[in-house]
Short mmCIF file of C-alpha atoms and ligand atoms in Angstrom, two decimals:
data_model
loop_
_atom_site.label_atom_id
_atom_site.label_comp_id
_atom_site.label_asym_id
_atom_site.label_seq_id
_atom_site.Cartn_x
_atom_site.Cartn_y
_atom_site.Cartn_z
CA UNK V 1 -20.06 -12.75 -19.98
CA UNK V 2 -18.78 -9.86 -18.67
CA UNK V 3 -15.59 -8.64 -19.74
CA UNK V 4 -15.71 -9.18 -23.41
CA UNK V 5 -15.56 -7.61 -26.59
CA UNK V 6 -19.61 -7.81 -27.24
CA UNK V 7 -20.10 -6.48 -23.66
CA UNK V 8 -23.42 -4.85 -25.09
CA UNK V 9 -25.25 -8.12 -26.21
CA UNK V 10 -28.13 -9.22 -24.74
CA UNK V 11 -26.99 -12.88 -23.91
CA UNK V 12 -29.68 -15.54 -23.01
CA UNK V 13 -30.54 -19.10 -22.53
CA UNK V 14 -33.82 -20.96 -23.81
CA UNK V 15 -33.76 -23.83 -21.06
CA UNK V 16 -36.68 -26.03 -19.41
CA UNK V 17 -37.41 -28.38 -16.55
CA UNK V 18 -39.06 -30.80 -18.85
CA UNK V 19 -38.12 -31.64 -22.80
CA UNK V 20 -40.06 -31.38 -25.53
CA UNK V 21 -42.12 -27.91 -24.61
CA UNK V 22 -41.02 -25.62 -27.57
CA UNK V 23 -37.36 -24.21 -26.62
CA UNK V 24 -36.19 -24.78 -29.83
CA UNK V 25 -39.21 -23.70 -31.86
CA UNK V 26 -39.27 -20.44 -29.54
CA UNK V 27 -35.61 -20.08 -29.71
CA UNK V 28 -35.58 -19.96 -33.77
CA UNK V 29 -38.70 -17.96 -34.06
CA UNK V 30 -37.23 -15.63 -31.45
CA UNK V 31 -34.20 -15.42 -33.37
CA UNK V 32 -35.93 -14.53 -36.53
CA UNK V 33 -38.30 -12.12 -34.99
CA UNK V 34 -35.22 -10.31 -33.24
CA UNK V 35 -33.42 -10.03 -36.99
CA UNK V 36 -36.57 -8.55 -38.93
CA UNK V 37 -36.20 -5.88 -35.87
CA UNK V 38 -32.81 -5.25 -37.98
CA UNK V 39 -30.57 -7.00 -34.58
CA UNK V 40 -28.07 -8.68 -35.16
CA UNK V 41 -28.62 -12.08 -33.98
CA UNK V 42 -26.49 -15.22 -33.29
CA UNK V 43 -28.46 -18.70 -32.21
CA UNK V 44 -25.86 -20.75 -30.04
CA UNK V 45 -27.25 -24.54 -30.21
CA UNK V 46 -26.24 -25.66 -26.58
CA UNK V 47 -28.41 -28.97 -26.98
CA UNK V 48 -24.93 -30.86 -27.14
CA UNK V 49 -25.49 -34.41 -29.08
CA UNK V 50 -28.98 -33.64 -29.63
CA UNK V 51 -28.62 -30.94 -31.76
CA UNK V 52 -32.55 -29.61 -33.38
CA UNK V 53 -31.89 -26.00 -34.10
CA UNK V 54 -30.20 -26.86 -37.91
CA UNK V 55 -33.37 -29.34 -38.79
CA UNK V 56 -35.55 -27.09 -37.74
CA UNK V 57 -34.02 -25.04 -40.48
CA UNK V 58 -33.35 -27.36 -43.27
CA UNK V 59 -29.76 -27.14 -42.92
CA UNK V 60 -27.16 -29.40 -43.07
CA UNK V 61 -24.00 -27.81 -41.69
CA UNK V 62 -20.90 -29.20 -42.53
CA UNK V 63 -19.05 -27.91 -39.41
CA UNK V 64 -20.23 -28.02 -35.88
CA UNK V 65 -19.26 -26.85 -32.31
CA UNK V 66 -17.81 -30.04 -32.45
CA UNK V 67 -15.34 -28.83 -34.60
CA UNK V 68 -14.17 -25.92 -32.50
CA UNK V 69 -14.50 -28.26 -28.90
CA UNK V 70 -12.47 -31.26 -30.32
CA UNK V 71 -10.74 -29.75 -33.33
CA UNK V 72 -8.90 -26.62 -34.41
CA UNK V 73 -11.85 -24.99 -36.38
CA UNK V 74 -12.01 -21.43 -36.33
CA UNK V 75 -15.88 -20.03 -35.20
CA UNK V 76 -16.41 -17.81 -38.30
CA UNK V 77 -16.07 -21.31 -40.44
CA UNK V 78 -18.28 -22.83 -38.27
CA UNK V 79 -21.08 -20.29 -38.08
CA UNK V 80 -23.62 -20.05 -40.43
CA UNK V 81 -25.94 -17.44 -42.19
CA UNK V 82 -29.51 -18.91 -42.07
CA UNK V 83 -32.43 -17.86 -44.52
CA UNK V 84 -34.47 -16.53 -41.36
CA UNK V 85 -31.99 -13.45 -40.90
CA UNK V 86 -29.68 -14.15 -37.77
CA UNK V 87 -26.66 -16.35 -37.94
CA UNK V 88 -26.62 -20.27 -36.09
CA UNK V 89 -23.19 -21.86 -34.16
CA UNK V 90 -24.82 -25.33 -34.82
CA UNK V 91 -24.31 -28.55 -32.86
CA UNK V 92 -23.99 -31.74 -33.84
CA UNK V 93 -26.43 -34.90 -33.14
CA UNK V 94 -25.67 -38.08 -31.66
CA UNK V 95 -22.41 -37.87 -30.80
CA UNK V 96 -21.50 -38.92 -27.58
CA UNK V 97 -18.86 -37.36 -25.74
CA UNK V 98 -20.74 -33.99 -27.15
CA UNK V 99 -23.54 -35.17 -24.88
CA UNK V 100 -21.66 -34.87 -21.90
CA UNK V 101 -19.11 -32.41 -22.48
CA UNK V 102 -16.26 -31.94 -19.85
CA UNK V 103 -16.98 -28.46 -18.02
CA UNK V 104 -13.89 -27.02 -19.26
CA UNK V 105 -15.32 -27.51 -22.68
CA UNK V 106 -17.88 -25.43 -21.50
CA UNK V 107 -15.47 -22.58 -20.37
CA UNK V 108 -14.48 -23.24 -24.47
CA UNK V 109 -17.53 -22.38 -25.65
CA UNK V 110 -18.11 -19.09 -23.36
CA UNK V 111 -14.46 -17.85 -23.96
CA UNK V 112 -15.77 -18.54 -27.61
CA UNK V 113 -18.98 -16.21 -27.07
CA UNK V 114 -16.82 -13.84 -25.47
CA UNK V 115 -14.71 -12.92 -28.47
CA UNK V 116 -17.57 -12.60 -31.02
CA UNK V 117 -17.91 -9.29 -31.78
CA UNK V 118 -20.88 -7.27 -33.92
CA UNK V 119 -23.85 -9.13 -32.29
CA UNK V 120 -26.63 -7.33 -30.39
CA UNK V 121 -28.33 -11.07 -28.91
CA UNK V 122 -27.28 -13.86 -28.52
CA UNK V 123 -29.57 -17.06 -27.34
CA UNK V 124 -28.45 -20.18 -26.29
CA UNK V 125 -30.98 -22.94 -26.77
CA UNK V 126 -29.95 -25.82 -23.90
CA UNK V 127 -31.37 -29.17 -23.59
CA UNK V 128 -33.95 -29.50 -20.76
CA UNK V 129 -33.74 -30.54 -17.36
CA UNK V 130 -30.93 -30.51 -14.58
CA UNK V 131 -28.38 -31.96 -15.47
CA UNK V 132 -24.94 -30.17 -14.97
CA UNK V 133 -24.15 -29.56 -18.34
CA UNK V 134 -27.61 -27.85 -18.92
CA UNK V 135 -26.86 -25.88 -15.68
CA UNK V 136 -23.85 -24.97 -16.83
CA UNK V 137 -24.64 -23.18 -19.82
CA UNK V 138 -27.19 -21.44 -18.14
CA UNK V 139 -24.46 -20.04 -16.30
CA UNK V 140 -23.06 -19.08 -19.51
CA UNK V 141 -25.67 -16.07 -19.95
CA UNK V 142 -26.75 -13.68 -17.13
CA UNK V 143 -30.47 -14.15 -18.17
CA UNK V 144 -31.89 -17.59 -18.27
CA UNK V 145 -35.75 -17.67 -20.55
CA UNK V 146 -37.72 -20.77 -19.38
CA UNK V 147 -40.27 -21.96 -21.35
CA UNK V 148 -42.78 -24.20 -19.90
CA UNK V 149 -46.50 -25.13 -20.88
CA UNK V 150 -49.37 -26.20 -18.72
CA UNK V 151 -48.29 -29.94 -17.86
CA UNK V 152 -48.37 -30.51 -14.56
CA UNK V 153 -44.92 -31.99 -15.28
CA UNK V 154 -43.85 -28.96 -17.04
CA UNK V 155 -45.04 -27.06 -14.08
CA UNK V 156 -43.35 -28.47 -11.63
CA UNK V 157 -39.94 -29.02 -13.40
CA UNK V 158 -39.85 -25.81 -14.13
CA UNK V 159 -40.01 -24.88 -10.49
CA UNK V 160 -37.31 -27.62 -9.75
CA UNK V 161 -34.87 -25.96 -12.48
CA UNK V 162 -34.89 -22.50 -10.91
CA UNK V 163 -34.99 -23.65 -7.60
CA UNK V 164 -31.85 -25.80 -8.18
CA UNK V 165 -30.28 -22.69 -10.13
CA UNK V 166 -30.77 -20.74 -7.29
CA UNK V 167 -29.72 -22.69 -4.09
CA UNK V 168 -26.65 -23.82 -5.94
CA UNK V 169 -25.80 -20.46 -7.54
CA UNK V 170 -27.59 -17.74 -6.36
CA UNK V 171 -29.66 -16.87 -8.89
CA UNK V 172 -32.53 -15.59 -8.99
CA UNK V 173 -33.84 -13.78 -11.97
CA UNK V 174 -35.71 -15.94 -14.79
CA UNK V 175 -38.13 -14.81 -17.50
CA UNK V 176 -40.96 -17.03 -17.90
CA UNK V 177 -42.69 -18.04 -21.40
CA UNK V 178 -45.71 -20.06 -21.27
CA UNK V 179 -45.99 -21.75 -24.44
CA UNK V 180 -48.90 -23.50 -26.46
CA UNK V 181 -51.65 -21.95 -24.27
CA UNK V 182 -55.40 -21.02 -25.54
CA UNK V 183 -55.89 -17.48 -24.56
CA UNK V 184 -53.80 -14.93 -22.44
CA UNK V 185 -55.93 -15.43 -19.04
CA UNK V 186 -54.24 -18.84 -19.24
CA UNK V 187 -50.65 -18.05 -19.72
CA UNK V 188 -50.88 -15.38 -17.08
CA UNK V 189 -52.63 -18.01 -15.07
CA UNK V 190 -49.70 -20.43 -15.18
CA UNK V 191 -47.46 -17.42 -15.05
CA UNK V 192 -48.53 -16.31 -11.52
CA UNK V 193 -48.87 -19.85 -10.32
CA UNK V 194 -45.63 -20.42 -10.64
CA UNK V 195 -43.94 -17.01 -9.79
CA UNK V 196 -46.36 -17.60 -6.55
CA UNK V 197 -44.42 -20.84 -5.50
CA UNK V 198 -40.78 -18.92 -6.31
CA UNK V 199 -41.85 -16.45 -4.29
CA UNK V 200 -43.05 -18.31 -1.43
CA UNK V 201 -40.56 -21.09 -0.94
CA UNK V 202 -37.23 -19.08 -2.73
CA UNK V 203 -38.08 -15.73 -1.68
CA UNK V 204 -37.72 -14.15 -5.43
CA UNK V 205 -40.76 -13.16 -8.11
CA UNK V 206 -39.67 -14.00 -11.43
CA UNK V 207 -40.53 -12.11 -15.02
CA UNK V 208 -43.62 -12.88 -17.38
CA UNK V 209 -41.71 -12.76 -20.81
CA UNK V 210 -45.01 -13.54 -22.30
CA UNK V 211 -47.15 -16.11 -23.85
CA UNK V 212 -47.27 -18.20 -26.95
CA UNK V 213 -50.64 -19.63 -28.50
CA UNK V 214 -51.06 -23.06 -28.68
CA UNK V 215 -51.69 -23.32 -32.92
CA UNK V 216 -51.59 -26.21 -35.76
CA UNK V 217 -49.23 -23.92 -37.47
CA UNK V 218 -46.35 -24.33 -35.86
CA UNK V 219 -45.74 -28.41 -36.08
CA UNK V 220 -46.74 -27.69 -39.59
CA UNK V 221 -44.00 -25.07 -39.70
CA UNK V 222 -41.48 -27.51 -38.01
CA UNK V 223 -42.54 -29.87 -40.81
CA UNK V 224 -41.74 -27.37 -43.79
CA UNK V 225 -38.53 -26.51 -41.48
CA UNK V 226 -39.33 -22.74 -41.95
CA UNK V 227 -39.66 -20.35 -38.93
CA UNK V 228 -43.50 -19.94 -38.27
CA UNK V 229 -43.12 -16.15 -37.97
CA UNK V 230 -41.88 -16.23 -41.32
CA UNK V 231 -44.09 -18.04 -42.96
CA UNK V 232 -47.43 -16.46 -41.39
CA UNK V 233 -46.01 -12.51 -39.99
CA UNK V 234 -49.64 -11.43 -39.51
CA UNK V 235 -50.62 -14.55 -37.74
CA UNK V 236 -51.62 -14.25 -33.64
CA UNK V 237 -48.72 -16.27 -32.93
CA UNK V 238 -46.52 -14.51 -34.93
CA UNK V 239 -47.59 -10.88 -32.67
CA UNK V 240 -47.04 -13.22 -29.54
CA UNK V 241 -43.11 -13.26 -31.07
CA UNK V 242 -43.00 -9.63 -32.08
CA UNK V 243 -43.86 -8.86 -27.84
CA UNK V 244 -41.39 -10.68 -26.80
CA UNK V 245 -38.70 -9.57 -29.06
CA UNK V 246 -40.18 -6.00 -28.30
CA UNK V 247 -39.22 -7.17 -24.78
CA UNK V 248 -36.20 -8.59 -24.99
CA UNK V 249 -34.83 -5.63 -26.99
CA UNK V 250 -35.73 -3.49 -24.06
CA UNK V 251 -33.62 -5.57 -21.46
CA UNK V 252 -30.72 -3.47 -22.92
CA UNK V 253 -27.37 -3.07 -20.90
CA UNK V 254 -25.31 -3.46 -18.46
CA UNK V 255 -25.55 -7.02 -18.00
CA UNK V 256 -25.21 -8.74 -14.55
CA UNK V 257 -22.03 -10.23 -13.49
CA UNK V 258 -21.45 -14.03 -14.70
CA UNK V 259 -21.02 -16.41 -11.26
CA UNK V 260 -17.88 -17.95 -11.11
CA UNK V 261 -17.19 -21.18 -12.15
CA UNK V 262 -18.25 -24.27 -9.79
CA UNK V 263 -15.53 -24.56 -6.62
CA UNK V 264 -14.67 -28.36 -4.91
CA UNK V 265 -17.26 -27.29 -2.02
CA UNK V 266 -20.49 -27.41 -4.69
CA UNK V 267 -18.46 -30.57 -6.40
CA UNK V 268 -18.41 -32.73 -2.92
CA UNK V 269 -21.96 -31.58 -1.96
CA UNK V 270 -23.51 -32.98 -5.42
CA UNK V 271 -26.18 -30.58 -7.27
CA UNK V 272 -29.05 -31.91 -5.38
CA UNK V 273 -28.44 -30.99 -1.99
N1 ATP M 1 -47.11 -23.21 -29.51
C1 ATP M 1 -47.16 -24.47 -29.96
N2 ATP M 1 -48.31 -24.94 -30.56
C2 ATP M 1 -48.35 -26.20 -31.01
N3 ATP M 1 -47.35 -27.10 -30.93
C3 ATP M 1 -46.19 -26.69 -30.37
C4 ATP M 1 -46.04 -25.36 -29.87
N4 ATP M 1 -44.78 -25.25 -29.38
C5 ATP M 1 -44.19 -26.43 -29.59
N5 ATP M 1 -45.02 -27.31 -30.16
C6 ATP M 1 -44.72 -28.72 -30.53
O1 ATP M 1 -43.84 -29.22 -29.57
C7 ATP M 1 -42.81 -29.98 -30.21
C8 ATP M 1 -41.53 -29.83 -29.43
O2 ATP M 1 -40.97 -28.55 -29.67
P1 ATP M 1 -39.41 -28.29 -29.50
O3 ATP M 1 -38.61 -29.30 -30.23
O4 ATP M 1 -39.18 -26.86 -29.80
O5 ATP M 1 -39.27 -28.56 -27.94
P2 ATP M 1 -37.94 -28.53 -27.06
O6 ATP M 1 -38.32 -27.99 -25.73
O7 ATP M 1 -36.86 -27.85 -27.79
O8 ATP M 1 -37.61 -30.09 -26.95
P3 ATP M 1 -36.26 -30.74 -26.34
O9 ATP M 1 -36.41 -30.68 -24.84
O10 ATP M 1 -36.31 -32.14 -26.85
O11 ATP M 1 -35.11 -29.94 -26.85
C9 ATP M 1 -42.73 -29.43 -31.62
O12 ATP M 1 -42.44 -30.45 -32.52
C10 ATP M 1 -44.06 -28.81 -31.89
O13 ATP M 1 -44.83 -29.64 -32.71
MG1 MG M 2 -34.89 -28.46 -28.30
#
């Protein structure tokens, strides 16, 4: 997202190889850590049909990308204020043809992003994996966050994500999160195991974002559907969110230029090959 109107926004995706390793809680606690910095903060929930970011919230929105997609609602009615400081474009949750939107839906959503004005970041939490509509919104943003934990599975997903990203579109810079690890000499561990492999069969490092602590707190938090860095500021994990916002805040501007859409050469050779 180049040529818009919020030209200075930090734009990002939270995206994985495998499901289930913390993108949403990181996204949301990201989020709210970014808006107690005093940034102005918009959560984009790109997990289309399986939408998490609104429970994980306690909030029941009555409008959903849905509505803008497949309707005529205008974005400002459809985005919402949440208690944890930045505002949320929700999605909606088992609805089908949500879960595998046409691509030009997907152009929709980033002419959409385009014409928002006022925000400083904006994160985009994807579903996992490689599929093409998960690829394609991480297209959407010039700087793709992957979060991974210390599954083997997680590992090597992870690895298959970016490398797919990058022989199919060039790209070649992700920021790594390790999440739910025990100390730092582990995340960095995992980090530079896996920046290793990028940079011996892609040919490109990648960058350590940072770590988050594995800690009982934050299904609990899920549970009370309040963002864990609310609930405990002080806590360890909590400072492991302050970092990273500390870090994301310092990516800054100008932001890289957007690849173009997918052309009928990439279509006939499949996303695999
Ligand atoms: N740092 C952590 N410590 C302990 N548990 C965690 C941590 N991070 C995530 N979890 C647990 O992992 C579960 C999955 O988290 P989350 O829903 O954020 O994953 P996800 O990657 O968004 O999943 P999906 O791929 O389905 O979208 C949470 O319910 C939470 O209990
Ligand atoms: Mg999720």
């Amino acid at each position: 997202m180049t040529e818009n109107s919020n030209k200075n926004a930090i734009v990002a995706t939270v995206t994985s190889g495998k499901g289930g390793v913390g993108k949403t809680f990181f996204t949301v606690n990201l989020a709210a850590s970014l808006a107690a910095k005093g940034r102005k903060v918009l959560v984009v929930d790109c997990d289309l049909g399986l939408a998490n970011v609104d429970i994980m919230l306690g909030i029941h929105p009555r409008l959903t990308l849905r509505d803008i997609l497949f309707g005529s609602a205008p974005a400002e009615d459809v985005i919402l204020s949440t208690k944890a400081g930045f505002d949320l474009l929700p999605a909606c949750s088992g609805v089908r043809e949500m879960a595998q939107p046409l691509l030009e839906k997907i152009q929709t959503v980033k002419t959409l992003l385009q014409s928002l004005e006022g925000y400083d970041v904006m994160l985009l939490d994807t579903g996992a994996g490689i599929a093409e509509t998960v690829l394609q919104f991480n297209l959407l943003a010039p700087r793709n966050i992957i979060v991974l934990n210390r599954e083997l599975t997680s590992i090597t997903d992870s690895y298959a994500m970016m490398k797919v990203m990058h022989q199919i579109f060039g790209r070649d810079t992700f920021s790594l999160v390790v999440n739910a690890v025990a100390d730092e000499r582990e995340g960095e561990r995992i980090f530079h195991h896996v920046d290793g492999i990028c940079r011996r069969f892609l040919g490109f490092g990648t960058d350590y974002l940072g770590l988050i602590f594995r800690d009982e707190a934050v299904p609990k938090s899920i549970l009370r559907q309040e963002p864990l860095v609310l609930a405990g500021p002080g806590s360890k994990t909590a400072a492991c969110f302050d970092r990273i916002a500390d870090a994301v805040c310092r990516w800054g501007t100008p932001l890289p230029r957007v690849e173009p859409p997918p052309g009928p050469e990439r279509c006939a050779r499949g996303i695999l090959h």
